mmCIF file of C-alpha atoms in Angstrom:
data_model
loop_
_atom_site.group_PDB
_atom_site.id
_atom_site.type_symbol
_atom_site.label_atom_id
_atom_site.label_comp_id
_atom_site.label_asym_id
_atom_site.label_seq_id
_atom_site.Cartn_x
_atom_site.Cartn_y
_atom_site.Cartn_z
ATOM 1 C CA MET A 1 96.676 -99.680 -206.641
ATOM 2 C CA ASP A 2 100.466 -99.530 -206.115
ATOM 3 C CA LEU A 3 102.168 -97.200 -203.636
ATOM 4 C CA LEU A 4 103.141 -94.647 -206.298
ATOM 5 C CA GLN A 5 99.568 -94.352 -207.578
ATOM 6 C CA GLU A 6 98.243 -94.117 -204.030
ATOM 7 C CA ARG A 7 100.719 -91.336 -203.235
ATOM 8 C CA ARG A 8 99.730 -89.401 -206.364
ATOM 9 C CA GLN A 9 96.068 -89.729 -205.437
ATOM 10 C CA ARG A 10 96.757 -88.403 -201.945
ATOM 11 C CA LEU A 11 98.718 -85.483 -203.394
ATOM 12 C CA ARG A 12 95.799 -84.662 -205.697
ATOM 13 C CA GLN A 13 93.379 -84.709 -202.772
ATOM 14 C CA VAL A 14 95.635 -82.490 -200.678
ATOM 15 C CA THR A 15 96.117 -80.047 -203.556
ATOM 16 C CA GLU A 16 92.388 -79.816 -204.218
ATOM 17 C CA ARG A 17 91.652 -79.089 -200.586
ATOM 18 C CA ILE A 18 94.464 -76.530 -200.376
ATOM 19 C CA ILE A 19 93.036 -74.713 -203.400
ATOM 20 C CA GLY A 20 89.727 -74.544 -201.557
ATOM 21 C CA LEU A 21 91.205 -73.055 -198.374
ATOM 22 C CA PRO A 22 89.928 -69.613 -197.405
ATOM 23 C CA SER A 23 92.062 -66.595 -198.148
ATOM 24 C CA LEU A 24 93.408 -64.178 -195.587
ATOM 25 C CA PRO A 25 90.928 -61.526 -194.429
ATOM 26 C CA THR A 26 90.638 -58.758 -197.022
ATOM 27 C CA VAL A 27 91.991 -56.156 -194.614
ATOM 28 C CA VAL A 28 95.227 -58.162 -194.232
ATOM 29 C CA THR A 29 95.780 -58.679 -197.970
ATOM 30 C CA GLN A 30 95.207 -54.950 -198.472
ATOM 31 C CA LEU A 31 97.612 -54.235 -195.619
ATOM 32 C CA LEU A 32 100.348 -56.326 -197.249
ATOM 33 C CA SER A 33 99.778 -54.454 -200.507
ATOM 34 C CA ILE A 34 99.852 -50.997 -198.924
ATOM 35 C CA VAL A 35 102.976 -51.657 -196.876
ATOM 36 C CA GLY A 36 104.701 -52.933 -200.015
ATOM 37 C CA ASN A 37 103.986 -49.634 -201.792
ATOM 38 C CA PRO A 38 106.779 -47.072 -201.202
ATOM 39 C CA ALA A 39 104.267 -44.244 -201.691
ATOM 40 C CA SER A 40 102.122 -45.386 -198.747
ATOM 41 C CA SER A 41 101.932 -43.311 -195.583
ATOM 42 C CA ALA A 42 101.199 -44.063 -191.936
ATOM 43 C CA ARG A 43 97.788 -42.496 -192.497
ATOM 44 C CA ASP A 44 97.005 -44.973 -195.317
ATOM 45 C CA VAL A 45 97.823 -47.960 -193.118
ATOM 46 C CA SER A 46 96.020 -46.497 -190.112
ATOM 47 C CA GLN A 47 92.832 -45.837 -192.079
ATOM 48 C CA LEU A 48 92.793 -49.382 -193.438
ATOM 49 C CA ILE A 49 93.366 -51.136 -190.097
ATOM 50 C CA SER A 50 90.823 -48.895 -188.384
ATOM 51 C CA THR A 51 88.076 -50.337 -190.604
ATOM 52 C CA ASP A 52 88.406 -53.577 -188.607
ATOM 53 C CA GLN A 53 87.703 -52.819 -184.944
ATOM 54 C CA ALA A 54 88.662 -56.279 -183.698
ATOM 55 C CA LEU A 55 92.027 -56.174 -185.479
ATOM 56 C CA THR A 56 92.626 -52.617 -184.254
ATOM 57 C CA ALA A 57 91.982 -53.590 -180.632
ATOM 58 C CA LYS A 58 94.283 -56.577 -180.745
ATOM 59 C CA ILE A 59 97.131 -54.722 -182.458
ATOM 60 C CA LEU A 60 96.947 -51.991 -179.814
ATOM 61 C CA LYS A 61 96.932 -54.555 -176.991
ATOM 62 C CA VAL A 62 100.075 -56.204 -178.298
ATOM 63 C CA ALA A 63 101.721 -52.870 -179.139
ATOM 64 C CA ASN A 64 101.212 -51.769 -175.513
ATOM 65 C CA SER A 65 102.570 -55.002 -174.034
ATOM 66 C CA ALA A 66 105.985 -55.601 -172.496
ATOM 67 C CA PHE A 67 106.934 -57.356 -175.740
ATOM 68 C CA TYR A 68 107.628 -53.967 -177.330
ATOM 69 C CA GLY A 69 108.321 -52.082 -174.106
ATOM 70 C CA PHE A 70 107.264 -48.609 -175.266
ATOM 71 C CA PRO A 71 107.276 -46.322 -172.170
ATOM 72 C CA ARG A 72 103.954 -44.548 -172.825
ATOM 73 C CA LYS A 73 100.549 -45.737 -173.962
ATOM 74 C CA ILE A 74 100.022 -46.183 -177.697
ATOM 75 C CA ALA A 75 96.412 -45.099 -178.130
ATOM 76 C CA THR A 76 95.974 -45.135 -181.909
ATOM 77 C CA VAL A 77 97.044 -47.294 -184.817
ATOM 78 C CA GLN A 78 98.699 -44.274 -186.432
ATOM 79 C CA LEU A 79 100.871 -43.752 -183.341
ATOM 80 C CA ALA A 80 101.678 -47.479 -183.325
ATOM 81 C CA ILE A 81 102.918 -47.141 -186.908
ATOM 82 C CA VAL A 82 105.000 -44.060 -186.086
ATOM 83 C CA VAL A 83 106.529 -45.688 -182.998
ATOM 84 C CA LEU A 84 106.858 -49.305 -184.131
ATOM 85 C CA GLY A 85 107.141 -48.836 -187.904
ATOM 86 C CA PHE A 86 105.258 -50.068 -190.979
ATOM 87 C CA GLU A 87 106.822 -53.511 -190.976
ATOM 88 C CA THR A 88 106.119 -54.213 -187.310
ATOM 89 C CA VAL A 89 102.461 -53.238 -187.591
ATOM 90 C CA LYS A 90 102.115 -55.285 -190.788
ATOM 91 C CA ASN A 91 103.658 -58.300 -189.077
ATOM 92 C CA LEU A 92 101.404 -57.856 -186.049
ATOM 93 C CA GLY A 93 98.342 -57.693 -188.286
ATOM 94 C CA LEU A 94 99.376 -60.795 -190.210
ATOM 95 C CA SER A 95 100.162 -62.798 -187.062
ATOM 96 C CA VAL A 96 96.929 -61.842 -185.303
ATOM 97 C CA ALA A 97 94.822 -62.597 -188.394
ATOM 98 C CA VAL A 98 96.300 -66.065 -188.848
ATOM 99 C CA LEU A 99 96.045 -66.876 -185.140
ATOM 100 C CA LYS A 100 92.396 -65.879 -185.231
ATOM 101 C CA ARG A 101 91.707 -67.803 -188.452
ATOM 102 C CA PHE A 102 92.816 -71.072 -186.839
ATOM 103 C CA GLN A 103 91.650 -70.348 -183.301
ATOM 104 C CA GLN A 104 89.328 -73.352 -183.171
ATOM 105 C CA GLY A 105 89.058 -76.664 -184.984
ATOM 106 C CA ASN A 106 89.370 -80.417 -184.631
ATOM 107 C CA ASP A 107 91.277 -81.931 -181.728
ATOM 108 C CA HIS A 108 93.360 -85.050 -181.154
ATOM 109 C CA PRO A 109 94.714 -86.476 -177.878
ATOM 110 C CA LEU A 110 98.282 -86.037 -179.157
ATOM 111 C CA PHE A 111 97.767 -82.493 -180.475
ATOM 112 C CA ASP A 112 97.077 -79.798 -177.883
ATOM 113 C CA ARG A 113 96.060 -76.566 -179.607
ATOM 114 C CA GLN A 114 97.157 -74.295 -176.758
ATOM 115 C CA GLN A 115 100.523 -76.056 -176.535
ATOM 116 C CA PHE A 116 100.817 -75.666 -180.309
ATOM 117 C CA TRP A 117 100.343 -71.893 -180.122
ATOM 118 C CA GLU A 118 102.740 -71.571 -177.208
ATOM 119 C CA HIS A 119 105.347 -73.320 -179.364
ATOM 120 C CA ALA A 120 104.513 -71.105 -182.360
ATOM 121 C CA ILE A 121 104.811 -67.886 -180.358
ATOM 122 C CA GLY A 122 107.978 -69.220 -178.728
ATOM 123 C CA CYS A 123 109.469 -69.719 -182.191
ATOM 124 C CA GLY A 124 108.438 -66.207 -183.144
ATOM 125 C CA VAL A 125 110.114 -64.755 -180.056
ATOM 126 C CA ALA A 126 113.230 -66.861 -180.662
ATOM 127 C CA GLY A 127 113.343 -65.780 -184.302
ATOM 128 C CA ARG A 128 113.068 -62.125 -183.330
ATOM 129 C CA MET A 129 115.902 -62.515 -180.814
ATOM 130 C CA LEU A 130 118.160 -64.384 -183.253
ATOM 131 C CA ALA A 131 117.530 -61.823 -186.001
ATOM 132 C CA ARG A 132 118.496 -59.023 -183.639
ATOM 133 C CA GLY A 133 121.942 -60.572 -183.367
ATOM 134 C CA ARG A 134 122.363 -60.900 -187.130
ATOM 135 C CA ASN A 135 120.313 -58.219 -188.903
ATOM 136 C CA ARG A 136 117.897 -56.066 -186.902
ATOM 137 C CA LYS A 137 115.923 -55.242 -190.041
ATOM 138 C CA LEU A 138 114.753 -58.865 -190.118
ATOM 139 C CA GLU A 139 113.317 -58.940 -186.574
ATOM 140 C CA GLY A 140 109.678 -58.527 -187.600
ATOM 141 C CA GLU A 141 109.796 -60.974 -190.481
ATOM 142 C CA ALA A 142 111.645 -63.530 -188.356
ATOM 143 C CA PHE A 143 108.907 -63.241 -185.734
ATOM 144 C CA VAL A 144 106.161 -63.910 -188.290
ATOM 145 C CA ALA A 145 108.089 -66.827 -189.803
ATOM 146 C CA GLY A 146 108.408 -68.386 -186.365
ATOM 147 C CA VAL A 147 104.716 -67.948 -185.600
ATOM 148 C CA LEU A 148 103.630 -69.418 -188.939
ATOM 149 C CA HIS A 149 106.258 -72.130 -189.498
ATOM 150 C CA ASP A 150 103.940 -74.994 -188.450
ATOM 151 C CA ILE A 151 100.738 -73.592 -189.969
ATOM 152 C CA GLY A 152 100.478 -76.727 -192.127
ATOM 153 C CA LYS A 153 99.670 -78.760 -189.004
ATOM 154 C CA LEU A 154 96.560 -76.653 -188.454
ATOM 155 C CA VAL A 155 95.520 -77.255 -192.054
ATOM 156 C CA LEU A 156 95.966 -80.990 -191.499
ATOM 157 C CA ILE A 157 94.031 -81.138 -188.216
ATOM 158 C CA GLU A 158 91.195 -79.116 -189.774
ATOM 159 C CA TYR A 159 90.974 -80.644 -193.263
ATOM 160 C CA PHE A 160 92.608 -84.075 -192.804
ATOM 161 C CA PRO A 161 91.808 -84.933 -189.170
ATOM 162 C CA ASP A 162 91.753 -88.710 -189.649
ATOM 163 C CA GLU A 163 94.989 -88.866 -191.644
ATOM 164 C CA PHE A 164 96.786 -86.425 -189.342
ATOM 165 C CA GLY A 165 95.585 -88.359 -186.313
ATOM 166 C CA GLU A 166 96.985 -91.544 -187.829
ATOM 167 C CA ALA A 167 100.312 -89.783 -188.451
ATOM 168 C CA LEU A 168 100.437 -88.580 -184.834
ATOM 169 C CA ASP A 169 99.764 -92.108 -183.601
ATOM 170 C CA GLN A 170 102.443 -93.534 -185.886
ATOM 171 C CA ALA A 171 104.981 -90.914 -184.816
ATOM 172 C CA ARG A 172 104.383 -91.908 -181.195
ATOM 173 C CA ASP A 173 104.386 -95.668 -181.765
ATOM 174 C CA ASP A 174 107.390 -95.819 -184.117
ATOM 175 C CA LEU A 175 109.402 -92.968 -182.539
ATOM 176 C CA LEU A 176 109.304 -90.931 -185.749
ATOM 177 C CA SER A 177 109.233 -87.203 -186.261
ATOM 178 C CA ILE A 178 105.788 -85.930 -187.206
ATOM 179 C CA ALA A 179 107.114 -84.991 -190.644
ATOM 180 C CA GLU A 180 108.338 -88.553 -191.232
ATOM 181 C CA ALA A 181 104.993 -89.998 -190.141
ATOM 182 C CA GLU A 182 103.077 -87.510 -192.310
ATOM 183 C CA GLU A 183 105.147 -88.514 -195.312
ATOM 184 C CA GLN A 184 104.302 -92.168 -194.730
ATOM 185 C CA VAL A 185 100.598 -91.728 -193.951
ATOM 186 C CA ILE A 186 99.563 -88.726 -196.065
ATOM 187 C CA GLY A 187 102.286 -88.476 -198.685
ATOM 188 C CA VAL A 188 103.149 -84.858 -197.861
ATOM 189 C CA THR A 189 104.370 -83.036 -194.763
ATOM 190 C CA HIS A 190 102.933 -80.140 -192.797
ATOM 191 C CA ALA A 191 105.874 -78.039 -194.001
ATOM 192 C CA GLN A 192 104.980 -78.608 -197.661
ATOM 193 C CA ILE A 193 101.313 -77.877 -197.027
ATOM 194 C CA GLY A 194 102.204 -74.747 -195.065
ATOM 195 C CA GLY A 195 104.371 -73.584 -197.955
ATOM 196 C CA TRP A 196 101.493 -74.098 -200.396
ATOM 197 C CA LEU A 197 99.165 -72.107 -198.154
ATOM 198 C CA ALA A 198 101.710 -69.293 -197.813
ATOM 199 C CA GLU A 199 101.962 -69.164 -201.612
ATOM 200 C CA LYS A 200 98.177 -69.058 -201.913
ATOM 201 C CA TRP A 201 98.135 -66.168 -199.452
ATOM 202 C CA LYS A 202 100.835 -64.434 -201.536
ATOM 203 C CA LEU A 203 103.145 -64.037 -198.560
ATOM 204 C CA PRO A 204 106.722 -62.868 -199.230
ATOM 205 C CA GLU A 205 108.951 -65.517 -200.798
ATOM 206 C CA SER A 206 111.225 -65.518 -197.755
ATOM 207 C CA LEU A 207 108.269 -66.540 -195.553
ATOM 208 C CA VAL A 208 107.124 -69.193 -198.033
ATOM 209 C CA GLU A 209 110.628 -70.690 -198.014
ATOM 210 C CA ALA A 210 110.931 -70.562 -194.219
ATOM 211 C CA ILE A 211 107.604 -72.352 -193.760
ATOM 212 C CA ALA A 212 108.175 -74.952 -196.478
ATOM 213 C CA TYR A 213 111.756 -75.868 -195.492
ATOM 214 C CA HIS A 214 111.968 -75.146 -191.763
ATOM 215 C CA HIS A 215 112.889 -78.795 -191.107
ATOM 216 C CA ALA A 216 115.264 -79.112 -194.065
ATOM 217 C CA PRO A 217 117.151 -75.898 -194.894
ATOM 218 C CA GLN A 218 119.840 -78.095 -196.448
ATOM 219 C CA ASP A 219 117.405 -78.835 -199.288
ATOM 220 C CA VAL A 220 117.620 -75.188 -200.417
ATOM 221 C CA GLU A 221 120.706 -74.368 -202.471
ATOM 222 C CA GLU A 222 121.066 -70.846 -201.071
ATOM 223 C CA PRO A 223 118.803 -70.639 -198.000
ATOM 224 C CA ASP A 224 117.443 -67.219 -197.130
ATOM 225 C CA GLU A 225 118.486 -65.710 -193.808
ATOM 226 C CA ILE A 226 114.880 -65.999 -192.570
ATOM 227 C CA LEU A 227 114.916 -69.755 -193.214
ATOM 228 C CA ILE A 228 118.201 -70.155 -191.326
ATOM 229 C CA ILE A 229 116.838 -68.173 -188.381
ATOM 230 C CA THR A 230 113.510 -70.051 -188.363
ATOM 231 C CA HIS A 231 115.214 -73.449 -188.326
ATOM 232 C CA MET A 232 117.345 -72.402 -185.348
ATOM 233 C CA ALA A 233 114.361 -70.767 -183.618
ATOM 234 C CA ASN A 234 112.393 -74.008 -183.874
ATOM 235 C CA ALA A 235 115.267 -76.025 -182.400
ATOM 236 C CA LEU A 236 115.803 -73.475 -179.618
ATOM 237 C CA THR A 237 112.116 -73.456 -178.674
ATOM 238 C CA ARG A 238 111.966 -77.252 -178.583
ATOM 239 C CA HIS A 239 115.209 -77.378 -176.587
ATOM 240 C CA ASN A 240 113.544 -75.168 -173.955
ATOM 241 C CA ARG A 241 110.262 -77.126 -174.070
ATOM 242 C CA ILE A 242 108.167 -74.055 -174.843
ATOM 243 C CA GLY A 243 104.806 -75.481 -175.865
ATOM 244 C CA SER A 244 104.642 -78.392 -178.271
ATOM 245 C CA GLY A 245 103.964 -78.863 -181.950
ATOM 246 C CA GLY A 246 103.108 -82.504 -181.292
ATOM 247 C CA ASP A 247 106.616 -83.895 -181.830
ATOM 248 C CA ARG A 248 107.962 -86.177 -179.123
ATOM 249 C CA LEU A 249 111.537 -86.272 -180.412
ATOM 250 C CA GLY A 250 114.190 -83.830 -179.265
ATOM 251 C CA ALA A 251 115.441 -80.790 -181.154
ATOM 252 C CA SER A 252 117.672 -81.427 -184.156
ATOM 253 C CA LEU A 253 119.826 -78.943 -186.033
ATOM 254 C CA SER A 254 120.930 -78.909 -189.638
ATOM 255 C CA PRO A 255 124.764 -78.963 -189.568
ATOM 256 C CA GLY A 256 124.933 -75.988 -191.910
ATOM 257 C CA VAL A 257 122.671 -73.846 -189.724
ATOM 258 C CA ALA A 258 124.500 -74.891 -186.565
ATOM 259 C CA GLU A 259 127.812 -73.754 -188.078
ATOM 260 C CA VAL A 260 126.343 -70.353 -188.934
ATOM 261 C CA PHE A 261 125.534 -69.717 -185.271
ATOM 262 C CA LYS A 262 128.687 -71.315 -183.868
ATOM 263 C CA ASN A 263 130.770 -68.672 -185.676
ATOM 264 C CA GLY A 264 133.782 -70.958 -185.929
ATOM 265 C CA ARG A 265 133.634 -72.127 -182.297
ATOM 266 C CA ASP A 266 134.328 -75.818 -181.711
ATOM 267 C CA ILE A 267 131.257 -76.556 -179.578
ATOM 268 C CA SER A 268 128.484 -79.134 -179.638
ATOM 269 C CA ASP A 269 124.937 -78.364 -180.723
ATOM 270 C CA ASP A 270 123.772 -78.796 -177.113
ATOM 271 C CA VAL A 271 126.280 -76.226 -175.872
ATOM 272 C CA LEU A 272 125.196 -73.853 -178.651
ATOM 273 C CA LEU A 273 121.515 -74.203 -177.725
ATOM 274 C CA ALA A 274 122.275 -73.831 -174.023
ATOM 275 C CA GLY A 275 124.193 -70.636 -174.701
ATOM 276 C CA LEU A 276 121.322 -69.129 -176.676
ATOM 277 C CA SER A 277 118.739 -70.251 -174.128
ATOM 278 C CA GLU A 278 119.541 -67.752 -171.377
ATOM 279 C CA GLY A 279 118.584 -64.714 -173.436
ATOM 280 C CA PHE A 280 115.649 -66.578 -174.956
ATOM 281 C CA ARG A 281 114.121 -67.440 -171.575
ATOM 282 C CA GLU A 282 114.327 -63.798 -170.535
ATOM 283 C CA GLU A 283 112.711 -62.660 -173.772
ATOM 284 C CA ILE A 284 109.872 -65.185 -173.682
ATOM 285 C CA GLU A 285 108.655 -63.619 -170.437
ATOM 286 C CA THR A 286 107.761 -60.446 -172.348
ATOM 287 C CA ALA A 287 105.548 -62.388 -174.784
ATOM 288 C CA ARG A 288 102.769 -63.304 -172.361
ATOM 289 C CA VAL A 289 100.372 -61.114 -174.316
ATOM 290 C CA PHE A 290 100.661 -63.704 -177.099
ATOM 291 C CA THR A 291 100.797 -66.889 -175.074
ATOM 292 C CA ASP A 292 97.699 -66.081 -173.027
ATOM 293 C CA LEU A 293 95.636 -67.730 -175.734
ATOM 294 C CA GLU A 294 92.348 -67.648 -173.882
ATOM 295 C CA GLY A 295 92.713 -64.017 -172.839
ATOM 296 C CA GLU A 296 94.254 -60.981 -174.482
ATOM 297 C CA LEU A 297 94.758 -62.185 -178.041
ATOM 298 C CA PHE A 298 91.656 -64.284 -178.565
ATOM 299 C CA GLU A 299 89.043 -62.056 -176.975
ATOM 300 C CA THR A 300 86.182 -61.589 -179.389
ATOM 301 C CA PRO A 301 84.145 -58.391 -179.595
ATOM 302 C CA GLY A 302 81.966 -58.126 -176.510
ATOM 303 C CA ASP A 303 84.160 -60.337 -174.294
ATOM 304 C CA ASN A 304 85.620 -57.287 -172.581
ATOM 305 C CA PRO A 305 82.982 -54.613 -172.099
ATOM 306 C CA THR A 306 85.521 -52.132 -170.740
ATOM 307 C CA THR A 307 87.376 -51.955 -174.057
ATOM 308 C CA GLU A 308 85.612 -49.628 -176.470
ATOM 309 C CA ASP A 309 87.519 -50.857 -179.504
ATOM 310 C CA ASP A 310 86.107 -54.348 -178.993
ATOM 311 C CA GLY A 311 82.541 -53.188 -179.307
ATOM 312 C CA GLY A 312 81.946 -54.045 -182.965
ATOM 313 C CA GLY A 313 83.195 -55.661 -186.132
ATOM 314 C CA ALA A 314 83.487 -59.284 -187.054
ATOM 315 C CA PRO A 315 86.256 -61.444 -185.615
ATOM 316 C CA VAL A 316 89.340 -61.492 -187.795
ATOM 317 C CA GLY A 317 89.214 -64.387 -190.174
ATOM 318 C CA ALA A 318 85.491 -65.004 -189.692
#
C-alpha cells in the first residue's frame, strides 16, 4: 500500500469514528436553538436549563465567581440570564457541557489532562480579554472558542490513543509541533478533527472555523474575527505557560494576525505578547472557578452535600 492509499484509509477510519461520536447533551442543543430564536425569553431559557440540576448548579457557581464579578448573589438561572445575558449563559452551558463530556478518558505520559484544561481555560480567558478590546459583543463567543479550540486532542486521546500517543512521542523526539506529528502519523490534525466535531454538533460557523484553523488562520481567505482572536489567545496562553496542550515548542504567531494586534506599531511578536500579558495575568486570576478542575466545575451530584442543586440529575454529558 503506498502512502497516498494509507493516508486515505486513515482518513476513512477517522471519519467513521467521528460520525459515531456522541452528540451534545439534549439540553445544550435545545439551549442553542432557543437562544438563536429572537422570540425566546429569559423564562424559556431558565425553564430549559432548570430541567438539568447538575448543569444548573454549575452555571450558578461560575456565574457567582470572581470571573463575572457581580456584586450580589445570583440565586436563579433566570436572574443569571437577566444579569449576564442570553449569550453568556448559553456560552457557559456549552463550555460546562463539553468540559464534562471529556472529563475522563485515556492518558499518556506526554498529555496531562489537567494541564490541558488549564490551557483551554487560559485560552478562553485570553480570548475574552482580547475581544473586549476589539468588539465587546464577541466576548462570550471568544471565550467558548478558546475553551474548545483543542477539543480534537481529546477526541484523539479517547478514540485514537495509540496513534495520538505515537504522534506525541514523535513531536518530542523530532522537535515537531503536535499538529505536524499528527499529520505524519494519523494523516489529519487535532484542529481538523475538532472542526468536524464542531460541525457535527452544529455549533456556529465562527466557532467551527476558529477550532479548525486556530493554527493556520492564513489558510482562510477572509478569517472571522473569532478565528483571529483565538489564534492570538492560543499564542498568548502558551507565551505565559498557562497549562499545556502537549506542545513542547514555543508560541508562534501568524504574521497577519500579529499585524492586526500591532496596530501599525513596529514591534516584535515577543514585545507584542509581553505587552498583552500583563492584563492577561491579572484576568486569569479571576478564572480559578474554571481551572480548579477537581473541585468546583467537576463536582458530580452528591459530591457536595451542602449544595441543594447538586442533589439530583445525571452528570452533564453522561
